Tab-separated table of C-alpha atoms and ligand atoms in Angstrom:
chain	number	residue	atom	x	y	z
A	1	UNK	CA	6.532	-26.983	2.463
A	2	UNK	CA	7.864	-29.968	0.511
A	3	UNK	CA	10.842	-31.993	1.690
A	4	UNK	CA	12.777	-31.152	-1.488
A	5	UNK	CA	12.249	-27.438	-0.840
A	6	UNK	CA	13.501	-27.948	2.724
A	7	UNK	CA	16.657	-29.712	1.493
A	8	UNK	CA	17.167	-27.046	-1.175
A	9	UNK	CA	17.022	-24.359	1.519
A	10	UNK	CA	19.223	-26.398	3.852
A	11	UNK	CA	22.011	-26.956	1.364
A	12	UNK	CA	21.887	-23.603	-0.446
A	13	UNK	CA	22.122	-21.515	2.740
A	14	UNK	CA	24.858	-23.338	4.603
A	15	UNK	CA	27.417	-23.192	1.804
A	16	UNK	CA	29.197	-19.986	0.950
A	17	UNK	CA	32.542	-18.887	-0.401
A	18	UNK	CA	34.933	-17.883	2.369
A	19	UNK	CA	36.828	-14.604	2.029
A	20	UNK	CA	39.553	-13.281	4.313
A	21	UNK	CA	38.774	-9.852	5.813
A	22	UNK	CA	41.160	-6.934	5.511
A	23	UNK	CA	42.464	-6.372	9.004
A	24	UNK	CA	45.105	-4.356	10.750
A	25	UNK	CA	46.006	-4.598	14.381
A	26	UNK	CA	44.980	-1.408	16.190
A	27	UNK	CA	43.816	-2.490	19.635
A	28	UNK	CA	41.018	-0.181	20.774
A	29	UNK	CA	39.755	-2.543	23.433
A	30	UNK	CA	40.918	-5.821	24.918
A	31	UNK	CA	40.532	-8.429	22.177
A	32	UNK	CA	39.241	-5.854	19.685
A	33	UNK	CA	40.782	-4.840	16.395
A	34	UNK	CA	39.586	-2.175	13.967
A	35	UNK	CA	39.150	-2.887	10.295
A	36	UNK	CA	39.837	-0.701	7.311
A	37	UNK	CA	36.646	0.755	5.879
A	38	UNK	CA	35.071	3.673	4.122
A	39	UNK	CA	32.033	3.757	6.349
A	40	UNK	CA	30.687	7.137	7.425
A	41	UNK	CA	27.947	6.134	9.873
A	42	UNK	CA	29.144	2.838	11.323
A	43	UNK	CA	32.347	1.309	12.684
A	44	UNK	CA	33.255	-2.312	12.288
A	45	UNK	CA	35.643	-4.367	14.400
A	46	UNK	CA	36.383	-7.943	15.246
A	47	UNK	CA	36.243	-8.967	18.901
A	48	UNK	CA	36.738	-11.907	21.230
A	49	UNK	CA	39.844	-13.887	22.156
A	50	UNK	CA	39.843	-15.591	18.760
A	51	UNK	CA	38.585	-12.513	16.898
A	52	UNK	CA	35.625	-14.544	15.733
A	53	UNK	CA	32.875	-12.044	16.586
A	54	UNK	CA	32.149	-9.162	14.216
A	55	UNK	CA	30.978	-5.936	15.856
A	56	UNK	CA	29.010	-3.286	13.960
A	57	UNK	CA	28.608	-0.006	15.886
A	58	UNK	CA	26.158	2.602	14.649
A	59	UNK	CA	28.004	5.893	14.708
A	60	UNK	CA	25.789	8.837	13.842
A	61	UNK	CA	25.770	10.526	17.251
A	62	UNK	CA	24.398	13.937	16.196
A	63	UNK	CA	21.146	12.314	15.030
A	64	UNK	CA	21.012	9.650	17.786
A	65	UNK	CA	21.792	7.018	15.143
A	66	UNK	CA	18.665	7.850	13.127
A	67	UNK	CA	18.538	5.228	10.386
A	68	UNK	CA	19.052	7.168	7.186
A	69	UNK	CA	19.302	5.319	3.884
A	70	UNK	CA	23.089	5.442	3.811
A	71	UNK	CA	23.378	4.084	7.347
A	72	UNK	CA	21.155	1.106	6.469
A	73	UNK	CA	23.186	0.472	3.307
A	74	UNK	CA	26.382	0.556	5.358
A	75	UNK	CA	24.916	-1.958	7.852
A	76	UNK	CA	24.063	-4.253	4.914
A	77	UNK	CA	27.596	-3.938	3.522
A	78	UNK	CA	29.124	-4.721	6.924
A	79	UNK	CA	26.861	-7.751	7.346
A	80	UNK	CA	27.767	-9.005	3.855
A	81	UNK	CA	31.422	-8.577	4.798
A	82	UNK	CA	31.087	-10.567	8.042
A	83	UNK	CA	28.766	-13.169	6.491
A	84	UNK	CA	31.343	-13.956	3.836
A	85	UNK	CA	34.266	-14.097	6.309
A	86	UNK	CA	34.663	-17.701	7.461
A	87	UNK	CA	36.589	-16.635	10.583
A	88	UNK	CA	33.514	-14.801	11.924
A	89	UNK	CA	30.852	-16.903	13.660
A	90	UNK	CA	28.529	-14.273	15.140
A	91	UNK	CA	27.866	-10.559	14.830
A	92	UNK	CA	27.072	-7.932	17.478
A	93	UNK	CA	25.091	-4.860	16.424
A	94	UNK	CA	25.245	-1.944	18.821
A	95	UNK	CA	24.930	1.829	19.095
A	96	UNK	CA	26.018	4.408	21.651
A	97	UNK	CA	25.259	4.699	25.335
A	98	UNK	CA	22.567	7.320	24.543
A	99	UNK	CA	20.944	5.611	21.574
A	100	UNK	CA	20.933	2.261	19.860
A	101	UNK	CA	18.876	4.065	17.209
A	102	UNK	CA	16.118	6.708	17.444
A	103	UNK	CA	14.272	5.338	14.422
A	104	UNK	CA	14.092	6.047	10.722
A	105	UNK	CA	15.461	9.439	9.762
A	106	UNK	CA	12.484	11.794	10.067
A	107	UNK	CA	14.279	14.633	8.238
A	108	UNK	CA	15.084	12.359	5.321
A	109	UNK	CA	11.544	10.988	4.931
A	110	UNK	CA	9.430	14.025	5.802
A	111	UNK	CA	8.715	14.905	2.141
A	112	UNK	CA	8.079	11.343	0.932
A	113	UNK	CA	4.741	10.593	-0.687
A	114	UNK	CA	2.877	7.298	-1.057
A	115	UNK	CA	3.896	7.284	-4.716
A	116	UNK	CA	7.562	7.982	-3.988
A	117	UNK	CA	7.609	5.277	-1.286
A	118	UNK	CA	6.144	2.786	-3.774
A	119	UNK	CA	8.519	3.811	-6.556
A	120	UNK	CA	11.666	3.191	-4.507
A	121	UNK	CA	10.101	0.522	-2.256
A	122	UNK	CA	11.060	2.672	0.709
A	123	UNK	CA	12.914	0.807	3.506
A	124	UNK	CA	13.115	-2.406	1.468
A	125	UNK	CA	16.862	-2.283	2.148
A	126	UNK	CA	16.173	-2.776	5.880
A	127	UNK	CA	15.733	-6.515	5.385
A	128	UNK	CA	19.473	-7.278	5.315
A	129	UNK	CA	19.643	-7.700	9.079
A	130	UNK	CA	16.837	-10.264	9.171
A	131	UNK	CA	18.413	-12.112	6.243
A	132	UNK	CA	21.888	-12.518	7.793
A	133	UNK	CA	22.924	-16.178	7.765
A	134	UNK	CA	25.097	-15.670	10.835
A	135	UNK	CA	23.506	-14.958	14.217
A	136	UNK	CA	23.238	-11.277	15.138
A	137	UNK	CA	23.067	-10.122	18.741
A	138	UNK	CA	21.716	-6.619	19.337
A	139	UNK	CA	23.456	-4.925	22.284
A	140	UNK	CA	21.074	-2.089	23.111
A	141	UNK	CA	21.840	0.930	25.255
A	142	UNK	CA	19.709	4.069	25.415
A	143	UNK	CA	16.877	4.605	22.958
A	144	UNK	CA	15.677	1.851	20.641
A	145	UNK	CA	12.717	3.642	19.117
A	146	UNK	CA	10.606	3.077	16.020
A	147	UNK	CA	12.930	1.661	13.378
A	148	UNK	CA	15.551	1.316	16.134
A	149	UNK	CA	13.382	-1.157	18.031
A	150	UNK	CA	12.474	-2.813	14.726
A	151	UNK	CA	16.166	-3.137	13.839
A	152	UNK	CA	16.848	-4.765	17.228
A	153	UNK	CA	13.957	-7.178	16.644
A	154	UNK	CA	15.428	-8.196	13.266
A	155	UNK	CA	18.441	-9.488	15.222
A	156	UNK	CA	18.379	-12.992	16.696
A	157	UNK	CA	18.997	-12.113	20.334
A	158	UNK	CA	18.660	-8.803	22.188
A	159	UNK	CA	20.797	-7.919	25.229
A	160	UNK	CA	19.982	-4.599	26.883
A	161	UNK	CA	21.752	-2.136	29.133
A	162	UNK	CA	19.802	-1.293	32.294
A	163	UNK	CA	18.959	2.240	31.038
A	164	UNK	CA	17.731	1.109	27.610
A	165	UNK	CA	14.284	2.243	26.470
A	166	UNK	CA	12.226	0.507	23.791
A	167	UNK	CA	9.278	2.020	21.958
A	168	UNK	CA	7.264	2.449	18.789
A	169	UNK	CA	6.534	6.206	18.858
A	170	UNK	CA	5.466	6.522	15.201
A	171	UNK	CA	1.884	7.292	16.280
A	172	UNK	CA	3.162	10.583	17.754
A	173	UNK	CA	4.435	11.702	14.325
A	174	UNK	CA	1.316	10.712	12.407
A	175	UNK	CA	2.295	7.315	11.066
A	176	UNK	CA	2.595	3.678	12.125
A	177	UNK	CA	5.531	1.268	12.437
A	178	UNK	CA	6.683	0.050	9.040
A	179	UNK	CA	9.508	-2.415	9.636
A	180	UNK	CA	8.085	-4.985	12.021
A	181	UNK	CA	6.735	-2.915	14.924
A	182	UNK	CA	3.196	-4.190	14.490
A	183	UNK	CA	4.215	-7.698	13.418
A	184	UNK	CA	7.441	-8.912	15.074
A	185	UNK	CA	6.682	-6.957	18.259
A	186	UNK	CA	3.203	-8.485	18.575
A	187	UNK	CA	4.554	-12.009	18.108
A	188	UNK	CA	7.261	-11.393	20.694
A	189	UNK	CA	5.475	-9.508	23.482
A	190	UNK	CA	1.829	-10.407	22.762
A	191	UNK	CA	-1.117	-8.328	21.645
A	192	UNK	CA	-1.827	-6.260	24.738
A	193	UNK	CA	1.718	-4.940	25.287
A	194	UNK	CA	2.294	-4.405	21.556
A	195	UNK	CA	-1.031	-2.616	21.178
A	196	UNK	CA	-0.272	-0.380	24.148
A	197	UNK	CA	3.169	0.512	22.800
A	198	UNK	CA	1.960	1.126	19.233
A	199	UNK	CA	-1.211	3.051	20.160
A	200	UNK	CA	0.359	5.281	22.814
A	201	UNK	CA	3.966	5.596	21.636
A	202	UNK	CA	4.987	5.007	25.282
A	203	UNK	CA	8.431	3.541	25.902
A	204	UNK	CA	9.128	0.508	28.060
A	205	UNK	CA	12.180	0.060	30.274
A	206	UNK	CA	14.854	-2.608	29.861
A	207	UNK	CA	13.352	-4.439	32.838
A	208	UNK	CA	9.859	-4.445	31.257
A	209	UNK	CA	11.387	-5.504	27.943
A	210	UNK	CA	13.061	-8.459	29.650
A	211	UNK	CA	9.830	-9.408	31.440
A	212	UNK	CA	7.902	-9.361	28.172
A	213	UNK	CA	10.492	-11.452	26.303
A	214	UNK	CA	11.674	-8.654	24.006
A	215	UNK	CA	15.196	-8.910	25.435
A	216	UNK	CA	16.785	-12.006	26.872
A	217	UNK	CA	19.087	-10.397	29.456
A	218	UNK	CA	19.775	-6.992	31.039
A	219	UNK	CA	23.254	-5.855	32.123
A	220	UNK	CA	24.804	-2.646	33.479
A	221	UNK	CA	25.074	-0.291	30.496
A	222	UNK	CA	28.882	-0.464	30.300
A	223	UNK	CA	28.854	-4.267	30.226
A	224	UNK	CA	26.273	-4.997	27.548
A	225	UNK	CA	28.591	-5.043	24.516
A	226	UNK	CA	31.157	-7.138	26.385
A	227	UNK	CA	28.427	-9.621	27.366
A	228	UNK	CA	27.117	-9.713	23.793
A	229	UNK	CA	30.643	-10.489	22.536
A	230	UNK	CA	30.954	-13.281	25.135
A	231	UNK	CA	27.659	-14.677	23.896
A	232	UNK	CA	28.972	-14.487	20.326
A	233	UNK	CA	32.090	-16.385	21.425
A	234	UNK	CA	29.966	-19.098	23.028
A	235	UNK	CA	28.003	-19.414	19.772
A	236	UNK	CA	31.325	-19.551	17.906
A	237	UNK	CA	32.406	-22.555	19.967
A	238	UNK	CA	29.813	-24.713	18.177
A	239	UNK	CA	29.717	-25.908	14.573
A	240	UNK	CA	28.943	-22.897	12.389
A	241	UNK	CA	27.004	-25.085	9.982
A	242	UNK	CA	24.779	-26.424	12.727
A	243	UNK	CA	24.357	-22.916	14.158
A	244	UNK	CA	23.084	-21.752	10.737
A	245	UNK	CA	20.631	-24.654	10.605
A	246	UNK	CA	19.431	-24.042	14.183
A	247	UNK	CA	18.880	-20.338	13.419
A	248	UNK	CA	16.766	-21.197	10.382
A	249	UNK	CA	14.719	-23.664	12.398
A	250	UNK	CA	13.917	-21.141	15.143
A	251	UNK	CA	13.087	-18.460	12.566
A	252	UNK	CA	10.688	-20.853	10.830
A	253	UNK	CA	8.575	-20.754	14.005
A	254	UNK	CA	7.708	-17.148	13.114
A	255	UNK	CA	6.958	-17.842	9.476
A	256	UNK	CA	5.070	-21.128	9.190
A	257	UNK	CA	2.236	-23.053	10.760
A	258	UNK	CA	3.140	-25.353	13.678
A	259	UNK	CA	2.814	-28.483	11.508
A	260	UNK	CA	5.028	-27.066	8.740
A	261	UNK	CA	7.493	-25.818	11.312
A	262	UNK	CA	7.696	-29.181	13.048
A	263	UNK	CA	8.275	-30.931	9.717
A	264	UNK	CA	10.921	-28.374	8.739
A	265	UNK	CA	12.629	-28.864	12.109
A	266	UNK	CA	12.561	-32.660	11.868
A	267	UNK	CA	14.002	-32.692	8.346
A	268	UNK	CA	16.754	-30.257	9.347
A	269	UNK	CA	17.480	-32.466	12.367
A	270	UNK	CA	17.657	-35.482	10.056
A	271	UNK	CA	19.900	-33.467	7.732
A	272	UNK	CA	22.458	-32.758	10.481
A	273	UNK	CA	23.270	-36.487	10.387
A	274	UNK	CA	24.954	-35.927	7.014
A	275	UNK	CA	27.499	-33.585	8.640
A	276	UNK	CA	30.935	-34.551	9.913
A	277	UNK	CA	30.377	-32.006	12.698
A	278	UNK	CA	27.355	-33.950	13.992
A	279	UNK	CA	29.462	-37.116	14.079
A	280	UNK	CA	32.299	-35.254	15.815
A	281	UNK	CA	29.954	-33.673	18.385
A	282	UNK	CA	28.500	-37.011	19.456
A	283	UNK	CA	31.878	-38.795	19.382
A	284	UNK	CA	33.419	-36.047	21.534
A	285	UNK	CA	30.598	-36.364	24.061
A	286	UNK	CA	31.048	-40.139	24.337
A	287	UNK	CA	34.848	-39.847	24.512
A	288	UNK	CA	34.509	-37.141	27.227
A	289	UNK	CA	36.526	-34.524	25.289
A	290	UNK	CA	35.852	-31.166	23.593
A	291	UNK	CA	34.627	-31.386	19.998
A	292	UNK	CA	36.890	-30.241	17.156
A	293	UNK	CA	34.534	-28.946	14.498
A	294	UNK	CA	35.646	-28.570	10.901
A	295	UNK	CA	32.436	-27.037	9.516
A	296	UNK	CA	31.946	-30.005	7.242
B	1	LIG	C1	10.090	2.408	9.543
B	1	LIG	C2	10.548	3.207	10.699
B	1	LIG	C3	9.891	4.395	11.053
B	1	LIG	C4	10.434	5.213	12.172
B	1	LIG	O1	11.342	4.797	12.844
B	1	LIG	S1	9.725	6.747	12.463
B	1	LIG	C5	10.738	7.471	13.690
B	1	LIG	C6	10.411	6.941	15.066
B	1	LIG	N1	11.252	7.588	16.076
B	1	LIG	C7	10.901	8.683	16.724
B	1	LIG	O2	9.842	9.245	16.519
B	1	LIG	C8	11.885	9.194	17.755
B	1	LIG	C9	12.298	10.622	17.437
B	1	LIG	N2	13.242	11.140	18.428
B	1	LIG	C10	12.858	11.534	19.661
B	1	LIG	O3	11.727	11.437	20.066
B	1	LIG	C11	13.920	12.162	20.523
B	1	LIG	O4	14.976	12.549	19.711
B	1	LIG	C12	14.471	11.232	21.625
B	1	LIG	C13	13.367	10.948	22.652
B	1	LIG	C14	14.977	9.917	21.045
B	1	LIG	C15	15.666	11.935	22.348
B	1	LIG	O5	15.310	13.202	22.753
B	1	LIG	P1	16.447	14.255	23.163
B	1	LIG	O6	17.384	13.639	24.118
B	1	LIG	O7	15.737	15.510	23.632
B	1	LIG	O8	17.277	14.562	21.846
B	1	LIG	P2	16.826	15.417	20.560
B	1	LIG	O9	17.267	16.834	20.726
B	1	LIG	O10	15.378	15.216	20.254
B	1	LIG	O11	17.669	14.690	19.397
B	1	LIG	C16	19.025	14.987	19.162
B	1	LIG	C17	19.195	15.172	17.656
B	1	LIG	O12	18.850	13.948	17.029
B	1	LIG	C18	17.857	14.207	16.045
B	1	LIG	N3	16.973	13.042	15.937
B	1	LIG	C19	16.501	12.256	16.924
B	1	LIG	N4	15.722	11.288	16.453
B	1	LIG	C20	15.714	11.461	15.100
B	1	LIG	C21	15.086	10.783	14.030
B	1	LIG	N5	14.334	9.689	14.243
B	1	LIG	N6	15.279	11.240	12.784
B	1	LIG	C22	16.055	12.303	12.540
B	1	LIG	N7	16.689	12.996	13.516
B	1	LIG	C23	16.505	12.568	14.772
B	1	LIG	C24	17.117	15.414	16.562
B	1	LIG	O13	16.415	16.062	15.504
B	1	LIG	C25	18.238	16.218	17.114
B	1	LIG	O14	18.896	16.858	16.033
B	1	LIG	P3	19.192	18.444	16.036
B	1	LIG	O15	20.184	18.615	17.172
B	1	LIG	O16	19.769	18.752	14.713
B	1	LIG	O17	17.916	19.131	16.334
């Protein structure tokens, strides 16, 4: 990748037009406030002491949060909303205690054909999560199966409740994973574990998922969202511009060769020296005080 392409990516992705969210104060949880919306299958809230973490909760309990087309479109809308809200620094994506998501909606896709999938580019709208500029933390309780596990893997960090179960059971319904279950999963957990999960459809526990690097931490089920919000708040304490750059650099490790990735990283590192926040961060360290970032 050329240096000019790297700079183009660097400067196009970190600038966006800020928009104030519509909010009203209905406390449903300490530090939480609901937001007005017309969503049917999700709920959105802001959380954290400074209300700087967006929370998207999948809310289709009768189908264990099966990822129908409308639900995925609603997730994309919510992410667009939080990505364009300058007061939000990180996003938590979660489900219910029983299911993060039980996969793509089998009822909705059972009559699809190869031709119909091609015509509408079936599940192309699932990419919104992976494309979010702001970090997304998946807080997983219960089942994360098929597209549910793939959705979690599109997030940047996965926290799991101790009863969570992860799997790619598509083989048991005559198909294969289609949204990252053979690709992201293999890069994360390695060939043997991925192959076993994809070829058998067997689920792994939260503990196994942590051991294999699929999730970074496991908490009691009723604490996982709270811990994910705390993590979002910690992320929010840093420069949002530098967070966006750091996220892109880590993601490049999955998409480029080592040499291209190292060059990309070095140029982004060099680029941070053009930011007031980089200057402020180093000055604050040397003056033994907390940094005051301005996202400039
Ligand atoms: C690109 C992506 C592709 C994919 O993701 S393919 C789909 C991969 N996922 C699966 O194959 C998982 C399917 N679901 C299950 O195996 C089971 O469910 C569970 C093990 C998750 C839970 O079992 P239990 O506790 O016995 O619940 P229940 O009665 O099976 O489910 C409750 C309701 O939820 C609906 N449901 C569950 N998963 C899906 C789904 N993936 N698509 C559509 N509906 C789903 C059921 O049908 C049922 O509904 P009703 O009460 O009307 O019978």
